mmCIF file of C-alpha atoms in Angstrom:
data_model
loop_
_atom_site.group_PDB
_atom_site.id
_atom_site.type_symbol
_atom_site.label_atom_id
_atom_site.label_comp_id
_atom_site.label_asym_id
_atom_site.label_seq_id
_atom_site.Cartn_x
_atom_site.Cartn_y
_atom_site.Cartn_z
ATOM 1 C CA UNK A 163 -22.144 -1.582 4.249
ATOM 2 C CA UNK A 164 -19.325 0.690 3.329
ATOM 3 C CA UNK A 165 -15.957 -0.048 4.802
ATOM 4 C CA UNK A 166 -13.933 2.964 5.845
ATOM 5 C CA UNK A 167 -10.287 2.680 4.896
ATOM 6 C CA UNK A 168 -7.763 4.460 7.074
ATOM 7 C CA UNK A 169 -4.748 6.123 5.513
ATOM 8 C CA UNK A 170 -1.200 6.287 6.807
ATOM 9 C CA UNK A 171 -1.189 10.089 6.909
ATOM 10 C CA UNK A 172 -4.163 9.982 9.280
ATOM 11 C CA UNK A 173 -2.042 8.069 11.778
ATOM 12 C CA UNK A 174 1.492 9.422 11.374
ATOM 13 C CA UNK A 175 2.509 13.079 11.201
ATOM 14 C CA UNK A 176 4.959 12.918 8.291
ATOM 15 C CA UNK A 177 6.631 16.249 9.117
ATOM 16 C CA UNK A 178 7.612 15.005 12.560
ATOM 17 C CA UNK A 179 8.305 11.515 11.274
ATOM 18 C CA UNK A 180 10.799 12.741 8.652
ATOM 19 C CA UNK A 181 13.115 14.069 11.366
ATOM 20 C CA UNK A 182 12.877 10.841 13.336
ATOM 21 C CA UNK A 183 13.403 8.811 10.179
ATOM 22 C CA UNK A 184 16.570 10.733 9.287
ATOM 23 C CA UNK A 185 17.947 10.217 12.807
ATOM 24 C CA UNK A 186 17.283 6.473 12.742
ATOM 25 C CA UNK A 187 19.003 6.164 9.370
ATOM 26 C CA UNK A 188 22.140 7.821 10.746
ATOM 27 C CA UNK A 189 22.230 5.379 13.666
ATOM 28 C CA UNK A 190 21.266 2.160 11.885
ATOM 29 C CA UNK A 191 22.872 2.783 8.437
ATOM 30 C CA UNK A 192 19.741 1.293 6.864
ATOM 31 C CA UNK A 193 17.581 3.214 4.394
ATOM 32 C CA UNK A 194 13.986 3.934 5.370
ATOM 33 C CA UNK A 195 10.696 4.924 3.745
ATOM 34 C CA UNK A 196 6.978 4.603 4.513
ATOM 35 C CA UNK A 197 4.636 3.195 1.868
ATOM 36 C CA UNK A 198 0.855 2.904 1.745
ATOM 37 C CA UNK A 199 -0.966 -0.416 1.446
ATOM 38 C CA UNK A 200 -0.562 -0.308 -2.344
ATOM 39 C CA UNK A 201 3.203 0.104 -2.134
ATOM 40 C CA UNK A 202 3.216 3.794 -3.067
ATOM 41 C CA UNK A 203 5.867 5.960 -1.302
ATOM 42 C CA UNK A 204 4.387 8.222 1.389
ATOM 43 C CA UNK A 205 7.586 9.800 2.740
ATOM 44 C CA UNK A 206 10.987 10.711 1.403
ATOM 45 C CA UNK A 207 13.453 7.841 1.072
ATOM 46 C CA UNK A 208 15.948 8.605 3.834
ATOM 47 C CA UNK A 209 19.410 7.110 3.462
ATOM 48 C CA UNK A 210 18.664 5.598 0.069
ATOM 49 C CA UNK A 211 21.904 4.012 -1.130
ATOM 50 C CA UNK A 212 23.505 5.204 -4.362
ATOM 51 C CA UNK A 213 23.048 1.789 -5.979
ATOM 52 C CA UNK A 214 19.344 1.750 -5.177
ATOM 53 C CA UNK A 215 18.888 5.408 -6.158
ATOM 54 C CA UNK A 216 20.262 4.698 -9.634
ATOM 55 C CA UNK A 217 18.159 1.562 -10.000
ATOM 56 C CA UNK A 218 14.974 3.306 -8.833
ATOM 57 C CA UNK A 219 15.625 6.144 -11.283
ATOM 58 C CA UNK A 220 15.118 3.637 -14.101
ATOM 59 C CA UNK A 221 11.358 3.395 -14.715
ATOM 60 C CA UNK A 222 11.500 -0.282 -15.625
ATOM 61 C CA UNK A 223 13.622 -1.193 -12.597
ATOM 62 C CA UNK A 224 11.610 1.085 -10.292
ATOM 63 C CA UNK A 225 8.514 -0.937 -11.121
ATOM 64 C CA UNK A 226 10.141 -4.048 -9.649
ATOM 65 C CA UNK A 227 11.373 -2.104 -6.612
ATOM 66 C CA UNK A 228 7.846 -0.906 -5.893
ATOM 67 C CA UNK A 229 6.545 -4.427 -6.419
ATOM 68 C CA UNK A 230 9.072 -5.675 -3.851
ATOM 69 C CA UNK A 231 7.914 -3.040 -1.369
ATOM 70 C CA UNK A 232 4.276 -3.960 -1.898
ATOM 71 C CA UNK A 233 4.870 -7.717 -1.631
ATOM 72 C CA UNK A 234 7.048 -7.264 1.431
ATOM 73 C CA UNK A 235 4.347 -5.229 3.153
ATOM 74 C CA UNK A 236 1.688 -7.818 2.375
ATOM 75 C CA UNK A 237 3.860 -10.644 3.705
ATOM 76 C CA UNK A 238 4.456 -8.622 6.862
ATOM 77 C CA UNK A 239 0.759 -8.109 7.490
ATOM 78 C CA UNK A 240 0.061 -11.778 6.711
ATOM 79 C CA UNK A 241 2.427 -12.835 9.490
ATOM 80 C CA UNK A 242 1.602 -9.778 11.626
ATOM 81 C CA UNK A 243 5.275 -9.080 12.249
ATOM 82 C CA UNK A 244 8.322 -7.626 10.456
ATOM 83 C CA UNK A 245 9.195 -9.519 7.302
ATOM 84 C CA UNK A 246 12.872 -9.840 6.332
ATOM 85 C CA UNK A 247 13.479 -10.730 2.699
ATOM 86 C CA UNK A 248 15.680 -10.274 -0.376
ATOM 87 C CA UNK A 249 14.866 -7.913 -3.209
ATOM 88 C CA UNK A 250 15.435 -8.867 -6.858
ATOM 89 C CA UNK A 251 19.089 -7.786 -6.506
ATOM 90 C CA UNK A 252 19.637 -9.987 -3.454
ATOM 91 C CA UNK A 253 19.748 -6.986 -1.117
ATOM 92 C CA UNK A 254 18.235 -7.390 2.353
ATOM 93 C CA UNK A 255 15.070 -5.411 3.098
ATOM 94 C CA UNK A 256 12.603 -5.357 5.992
ATOM 95 C CA UNK A 257 8.880 -4.647 5.809
ATOM 96 C CA UNK A 258 7.407 -3.477 9.113
ATOM 97 C CA UNK A 259 3.583 -3.448 8.927
ATOM 98 C CA UNK A 260 1.524 -0.493 10.134
ATOM 99 C CA UNK A 261 -1.663 -2.029 11.466
ATOM 100 C CA UNK A 262 -4.652 -0.230 12.962
ATOM 101 C CA UNK A 263 -7.546 -2.278 14.363
ATOM 102 C CA UNK A 264 -6.231 -5.290 12.457
ATOM 103 C CA UNK A 265 -6.313 -3.300 9.211
ATOM 104 C CA UNK A 266 -3.161 -3.025 7.099
ATOM 105 C CA UNK A 267 -2.709 0.595 6.047
ATOM 106 C CA UNK A 268 0.948 0.634 5.050
ATOM 107 C CA UNK A 269 4.465 -0.330 6.033
ATOM 108 C CA UNK A 270 7.799 1.082 7.092
ATOM 109 C CA UNK A 271 10.377 -0.238 4.651
ATOM 110 C CA UNK A 272 13.893 -0.552 6.051
ATOM 111 C CA UNK A 273 17.010 -2.010 4.516
ATOM 112 C CA UNK A 274 19.246 -1.743 1.467
ATOM 113 C CA UNK A 275 21.907 -3.680 3.373
ATOM 114 C CA UNK A 276 23.936 -6.864 2.910
ATOM 115 C CA UNK A 277 24.550 -9.610 5.458
ATOM 116 C CA UNK A 278 27.948 -10.229 7.001
ATOM 117 C CA UNK A 279 26.993 -13.829 7.796
ATOM 118 C CA UNK A 280 26.500 -15.086 4.252
ATOM 119 C CA UNK A 281 25.044 -18.452 5.289
ATOM 120 C CA UNK A 282 21.933 -16.638 6.545
ATOM 121 C CA UNK A 283 21.471 -15.066 3.139
ATOM 122 C CA UNK A 284 20.174 -18.358 1.742
ATOM 123 C CA UNK A 285 17.495 -18.597 4.441
ATOM 124 C CA UNK A 286 15.734 -15.460 3.203
ATOM 125 C CA UNK A 287 13.099 -15.432 0.482
ATOM 126 C CA UNK A 288 13.615 -13.472 -2.714
ATOM 127 C CA UNK A 289 10.035 -12.294 -3.145
ATOM 128 C CA UNK A 290 10.384 -10.836 -6.645
ATOM 129 C CA UNK A 291 12.566 -12.467 -9.268
ATOM 130 C CA UNK A 292 13.313 -10.906 -12.649
ATOM 131 C CA UNK A 293 12.892 -13.175 -15.673
ATOM 132 C CA UNK A 294 16.279 -12.124 -17.072
ATOM 133 C CA UNK A 295 19.134 -12.947 -14.655
ATOM 134 C CA UNK A 296 21.686 -11.464 -17.052
ATOM 135 C CA UNK A 297 19.971 -8.126 -16.623
ATOM 136 C CA UNK A 298 20.538 -8.339 -12.859
ATOM 137 C CA UNK A 299 24.154 -9.431 -13.228
ATOM 138 C CA UNK A 300 24.815 -6.740 -15.817
ATOM 139 C CA UNK A 301 23.376 -4.018 -13.584
ATOM 140 C CA UNK A 302 25.418 -5.182 -10.581
ATOM 141 C CA UNK A 303 28.621 -5.291 -12.661
ATOM 142 C CA UNK A 304 27.907 -1.867 -14.125
ATOM 143 C CA UNK A 305 27.288 -0.429 -10.648
ATOM 144 C CA UNK A 306 29.803 -2.657 -8.862
ATOM 145 C CA UNK A 307 31.395 0.171 -6.890
ATOM 146 C CA UNK A 308 28.043 1.299 -5.508
ATOM 147 C CA UNK A 309 26.867 -2.277 -4.909
ATOM 148 C CA UNK A 310 29.936 -3.076 -2.837
ATOM 149 C CA UNK A 311 29.438 0.147 -0.859
ATOM 150 C CA UNK A 312 26.108 -1.077 0.542
ATOM 151 C CA UNK A 313 26.111 -1.194 4.381
ATOM 152 C CA UNK A 314 26.821 -4.586 5.934
ATOM 153 C CA UNK A 315 24.971 -5.832 9.018
ATOM 154 C CA UNK A 316 24.823 -9.172 10.782
ATOM 155 C CA UNK A 317 21.572 -11.118 10.642
ATOM 156 C CA UNK A 318 21.110 -10.537 14.380
ATOM 157 C CA UNK A 319 21.444 -6.787 13.867
ATOM 158 C CA UNK A 320 18.843 -6.917 11.102
ATOM 159 C CA UNK A 321 16.418 -8.813 13.354
ATOM 160 C CA UNK A 322 16.982 -6.371 16.228
ATOM 161 C CA UNK A 323 16.447 -3.455 13.870
ATOM 162 C CA UNK A 324 13.185 -4.922 12.592
ATOM 163 C CA UNK A 325 11.868 -5.434 16.126
ATOM 164 C CA UNK A 326 12.842 -1.914 17.165
ATOM 165 C CA UNK A 327 11.018 -0.345 14.206
ATOM 166 C CA UNK A 328 7.989 -2.582 14.778
ATOM 167 C CA UNK A 329 7.740 -1.554 18.437
ATOM 168 C CA UNK A 330 8.195 2.090 17.488
ATOM 169 C CA UNK A 331 5.490 1.826 14.834
ATOM 170 C CA UNK A 332 3.026 0.279 17.286
ATOM 171 C CA UNK A 333 3.817 2.936 19.874
ATOM 172 C CA UNK A 334 3.293 5.798 17.420
ATOM 173 C CA UNK A 335 0.009 4.344 16.216
ATOM 174 C CA UNK A 336 -1.307 3.921 19.754
ATOM 175 C CA UNK A 337 -0.235 7.424 20.760
ATOM 176 C CA UNK A 338 -1.764 8.987 17.659
ATOM 177 C CA UNK A 339 -5.071 7.218 18.218
ATOM 178 C CA UNK A 340 -5.172 8.063 21.926
ATOM 179 C CA UNK A 341 -4.452 11.762 21.394
ATOM 180 C CA UNK A 342 -6.996 12.172 18.615
ATOM 181 C CA UNK A 343 -9.750 10.039 20.159
ATOM 182 C CA UNK A 344 -11.668 12.904 21.788
ATOM 183 C CA UNK A 345 -11.397 15.114 18.708
ATOM 184 C CA UNK A 346 -12.487 12.340 16.359
ATOM 185 C CA UNK A 347 -15.411 11.470 18.598
ATOM 186 C CA UNK A 348 -16.622 15.073 18.718
ATOM 187 C CA UNK A 349 -16.275 15.418 14.960
ATOM 188 C CA UNK A 350 -18.152 12.164 14.425
ATOM 189 C CA UNK A 351 -21.088 12.867 16.700
ATOM 190 C CA UNK A 352 -21.316 16.629 16.201
ATOM 191 C CA UNK A 353 -21.364 19.748 18.303
ATOM 192 C CA UNK A 354 -24.358 18.631 20.304
ATOM 193 C CA UNK A 355 -22.534 15.673 21.773
ATOM 194 C CA UNK A 356 -19.537 17.890 22.479
ATOM 195 C CA UNK A 357 -21.721 19.911 24.831
ATOM 196 C CA UNK A 358 -23.067 16.680 26.280
ATOM 197 C CA UNK A 359 -19.569 15.479 27.129
ATOM 198 C CA UNK A 360 -18.646 18.883 28.582
ATOM 199 C CA UNK A 361 -21.746 18.909 30.790
ATOM 200 C CA UNK A 362 -20.987 15.446 32.096
ATOM 201 C CA UNK A 363 -17.310 16.050 32.716
ATOM 202 C CA UNK A 364 -17.985 19.268 34.641
ATOM 203 C CA UNK A 365 -19.502 17.112 37.348
ATOM 204 C CA UNK A 366 -16.665 14.604 37.496
ATOM 205 C CA UNK A 367 -15.928 15.294 41.170
ATOM 206 C CA UNK A 368 -19.196 13.725 42.280
ATOM 207 C CA UNK A 369 -19.194 10.805 39.870
ATOM 208 C CA UNK A 370 -16.992 7.830 39.258
ATOM 209 C CA UNK A 371 -15.157 7.554 35.957
ATOM 210 C CA UNK A 372 -17.214 4.475 35.050
ATOM 211 C CA UNK A 373 -20.473 6.352 35.664
ATOM 212 C CA UNK A 374 -19.262 9.238 33.529
ATOM 213 C CA UNK A 375 -18.350 6.877 30.694
ATOM 214 C CA UNK A 376 -21.709 5.120 30.954
ATOM 215 C CA UNK A 377 -23.662 8.381 30.946
ATOM 216 C CA UNK A 378 -21.704 9.653 27.962
ATOM 217 C CA UNK A 379 -22.349 6.377 26.165
ATOM 218 C CA UNK A 380 -26.082 6.609 26.819
ATOM 219 C CA UNK A 381 -26.335 10.194 25.642
ATOM 220 C CA UNK A 382 -24.260 9.564 22.538
ATOM 221 C CA UNK A 383 -26.494 6.628 21.620
ATOM 222 C CA UNK A 384 -29.560 8.821 22.141
ATOM 223 C CA UNK A 385 -28.089 11.478 19.897
ATOM 224 C CA UNK A 386 -27.477 9.039 17.023
ATOM 225 C CA UNK A 387 -31.056 7.856 17.285
ATOM 226 C CA UNK A 388 -32.478 11.387 17.392
ATOM 227 C CA UNK A 389 -30.620 12.269 14.193
ATOM 228 C CA UNK A 390 -31.988 9.178 12.455
ATOM 229 C CA UNK A 391 -35.504 10.021 13.648
ATOM 230 C CA UNK A 392 -35.430 13.245 11.633
ATOM 231 C CA UNK A 393 -35.166 11.168 8.434
ATOM 232 C CA UNK A 394 -38.399 9.197 9.067
ATOM 233 C CA UNK A 395 -41.629 10.322 7.386
ATOM 234 C CA UNK A 396 -44.905 8.595 8.364
ATOM 235 C CA UNK A 397 -48.582 9.446 8.670
ATOM 236 C CA UNK A 398 -49.956 11.345 11.644
ATOM 237 C CA UNK A 399 -51.604 8.145 12.840
ATOM 238 C CA UNK A 400 -48.307 6.269 13.205
ATOM 239 C CA UNK A 401 -46.174 9.225 14.266
ATOM 240 C CA UNK A 402 -46.774 8.765 18.030
ATOM 241 C CA UNK A 403 -45.534 5.169 17.751
ATOM 242 C CA UNK A 404 -42.451 6.102 15.723
ATOM 243 C CA UNK A 405 -41.632 8.917 18.139
ATOM 244 C CA UNK A 406 -42.017 6.544 21.074
ATOM 245 C CA UNK A 407 -39.711 3.938 19.516
ATOM 246 C CA UNK A 408 -36.997 6.534 18.966
ATOM 247 C CA UNK A 409 -37.297 8.149 22.397
ATOM 248 C CA UNK A 410 -37.575 4.873 24.326
ATOM 249 C CA UNK A 411 -34.785 2.963 22.635
ATOM 250 C CA UNK A 412 -34.146 0.831 25.719
ATOM 251 C CA UNK A 413 -37.681 -0.568 25.855
ATOM 252 C CA UNK A 414 -39.147 -3.663 24.246
ATOM 253 C CA UNK A 415 -42.273 -2.263 22.596
ATOM 254 C CA UNK A 416 -45.258 -4.320 21.416
ATOM 255 C CA UNK A 417 -47.886 -3.838 18.712
ATOM 256 C CA UNK A 418 -50.609 -3.630 21.357
ATOM 257 C CA UNK A 419 -48.848 -0.850 23.259
ATOM 258 C CA UNK A 420 -48.153 1.141 20.106
ATOM 259 C CA UNK A 421 -51.715 0.679 18.843
ATOM 260 C CA UNK A 422 -53.081 2.058 22.120
ATOM 261 C CA UNK A 423 -50.697 4.982 21.850
ATOM 262 C CA UNK A 424 -52.003 5.726 18.352
ATOM 263 C CA UNK A 425 -55.645 5.183 19.431
ATOM 264 C CA UNK A 426 -56.293 2.440 16.888
ATOM 265 C CA UNK A 427 -56.824 -1.306 17.074
ATOM 266 C CA UNK A 428 -53.771 -3.613 16.978
ATOM 267 C CA UNK A 429 -54.940 -5.167 13.701
ATOM 268 C CA UNK A 430 -55.401 -1.784 12.009
ATOM 269 C CA UNK A 431 -52.070 -0.571 13.388
ATOM 270 C CA UNK A 432 -50.304 -3.641 11.995
ATOM 271 C CA UNK A 433 -51.877 -3.264 8.530
ATOM 272 C CA UNK A 434 -51.124 0.448 8.355
ATOM 273 C CA UNK A 435 -47.586 -0.074 9.580
ATOM 274 C CA UNK A 436 -46.850 -2.637 6.865
ATOM 275 C CA UNK A 437 -48.443 -0.372 4.245
ATOM 276 C CA UNK A 438 -46.304 2.645 5.182
ATOM 277 C CA UNK A 439 -42.992 0.984 6.032
ATOM 278 C CA UNK A 440 -43.169 -2.151 3.919
ATOM 279 C CA UNK A 441 -42.353 -4.365 6.908
ATOM 280 C CA UNK A 442 -44.032 -5.973 9.889
ATOM 281 C CA UNK A 443 -43.722 -4.008 13.112
ATOM 282 C CA UNK A 444 -41.487 -6.501 14.957
ATOM 283 C CA UNK A 445 -39.159 -6.892 11.976
ATOM 284 C CA UNK A 446 -38.975 -3.122 11.493
ATOM 285 C CA UNK A 447 -38.024 -2.510 15.122
ATOM 286 C CA UNK A 448 -35.393 -5.266 15.101
ATOM 287 C CA UNK A 449 -33.791 -3.968 11.905
ATOM 288 C CA UNK A 450 -33.930 -0.397 13.193
ATOM 289 C CA UNK A 451 -32.097 -1.317 16.379
ATOM 290 C CA UNK A 452 -29.485 -3.235 14.402
ATOM 291 C CA UNK A 453 -28.945 -0.166 12.190
ATOM 292 C CA UNK A 454 -28.502 1.955 15.315
ATOM 293 C CA UNK A 455 -26.078 -0.609 16.654
ATOM 294 C CA UNK A 456 -24.064 -0.573 13.402
ATOM 295 C CA UNK A 457 -23.700 3.215 13.509
ATOM 296 C CA UNK A 458 -22.598 3.097 17.130
ATOM 297 C CA UNK A 459 -20.119 0.283 16.426
ATOM 298 C CA UNK A 460 -18.656 2.220 13.490
ATOM 299 C CA UNK A 461 -18.369 5.544 15.303
ATOM 300 C CA UNK A 462 -17.636 4.783 18.970
ATOM 301 C CA UNK A 463 -15.868 2.452 21.396
ATOM 302 C CA UNK A 464 -18.938 1.958 23.582
ATOM 303 C CA UNK A 465 -18.840 -1.589 25.052
ATOM 304 C CA UNK A 466 -21.204 -4.059 23.399
ATOM 305 C CA UNK A 467 -22.805 -4.939 26.747
ATOM 306 C CA UNK A 468 -23.743 -1.282 27.353
ATOM 307 C CA UNK A 469 -24.985 -0.876 23.800
ATOM 308 C CA UNK A 470 -27.129 -3.989 24.152
ATOM 309 C CA UNK A 471 -28.727 -2.659 27.328
ATOM 310 C CA UNK A 472 -29.356 0.797 25.894
ATOM 311 C CA UNK A 473 -31.008 -0.636 22.787
ATOM 312 C CA UNK A 474 -33.482 -2.673 24.822
ATOM 313 C CA UNK A 475 -32.053 -6.171 24.500
ATOM 314 C CA UNK A 476 -32.468 -8.267 27.643
ATOM 315 C CA UNK A 477 -29.040 -9.878 27.409
ATOM 316 C CA UNK A 478 -25.866 -9.191 25.380
ATOM 317 C CA UNK A 479 -25.987 -12.786 24.141
ATOM 318 C CA UNK A 480 -29.409 -12.251 22.586
ATOM 319 C CA UNK A 481 -28.292 -8.970 21.015
ATOM 320 C CA UNK A 482 -25.249 -10.693 19.512
ATOM 321 C CA UNK A 483 -27.486 -13.468 18.148
ATOM 322 C CA UNK A 484 -29.894 -11.004 16.490
ATOM 323 C CA UNK A 485 -27.059 -8.862 15.142
ATOM 324 C CA UNK A 486 -25.387 -11.886 13.571
ATOM 325 C CA UNK A 487 -28.710 -12.986 12.092
ATOM 326 C CA UNK A 488 -29.023 -9.743 10.111
ATOM 327 C CA UNK A 489 -25.370 -8.898 9.436
ATOM 328 C CA UNK A 490 -23.754 -12.323 9.231
ATOM 329 C CA UNK A 491 -21.055 -11.402 11.759
ATOM 330 C CA UNK A 492 -20.899 -10.660 15.472
ATOM 331 C CA UNK A 493 -20.887 -7.030 16.724
ATOM 332 C CA UNK A 494 -17.247 -7.481 17.736
ATOM 333 C CA UNK A 495 -16.185 -8.521 14.233
ATOM 334 C CA UNK A 496 -18.316 -5.790 12.657
ATOM 335 C CA UNK A 497 -16.586 -3.123 14.741
ATOM 336 C CA UNK A 498 -13.211 -4.690 13.999
ATOM 337 C CA UNK A 499 -13.621 -4.324 10.229
ATOM 338 C CA UNK A 500 -15.928 -1.316 9.839
ATOM 339 C CA UNK A 501 -14.951 1.097 12.603
ATOM 340 C CA UNK A 502 -14.081 4.476 11.109
#
């Protein structure tokens, strides 16, 4: 199973974000930049303080700065909230995680400020410490004028700032996903399903929204299965059975029924089926339906209960049990970690 990894630039429009980022920097006085999950910069560094600009221009120092950004982002996603910490120079930074479907794809880094209430300074963690303290002290002394010019905020202001950016990040992610949902769905399931959705929606006046969603779900599932059917190659004897399985996905088919359809005895059908597919009929059908389910879970938001019904499982609970048997996780968890 291949896990699809989302990227920050698939969620946030950087051209539009840059303008917003610059405006927020003017209001808050704090520097701001977006990084990916590895800590690599993804946007310009708005409001970067002179002290930090000089430090980041040094390749050796920049390595520690990037390490701070990366560690801060990871701590933020671990706690699932903004993480306020100290960099290796004792400067206050904030890592605001960008999370999509519980997946960490990057962070908004805010900060380069000092605290006015010094007693709170000692409550923050310094996540990256340099082995040579004299190096730190020497750099601060050398750049004393720029270090002292760093913006000063109260701890409460820093907390409020972190919460504001976190809420903004969540809002932007939700909006981006909502607006692109239809486009992504059409791209994922192809032009055929686009026409399907258009045909259904044209009749919206005589149908309830729930019925429309259900019909779209059913047709999308059918389309996935039809595409998979094109990949199967079997003998002419078994072809009627294979075709029936693919076109009657919501039925529980038996060896006896399929043997009659192929005009052979159940025992001969079973032997031939194992010979051509390498698996017993019941096992083949179960695995096939689980593969269909995986594709649907990865590509759509169709409810698990509807999917279960459309794939011929009597109850969602039984479907979940079978899915977990083959995949080791429930359908819900599979979608959570593998949805594209």
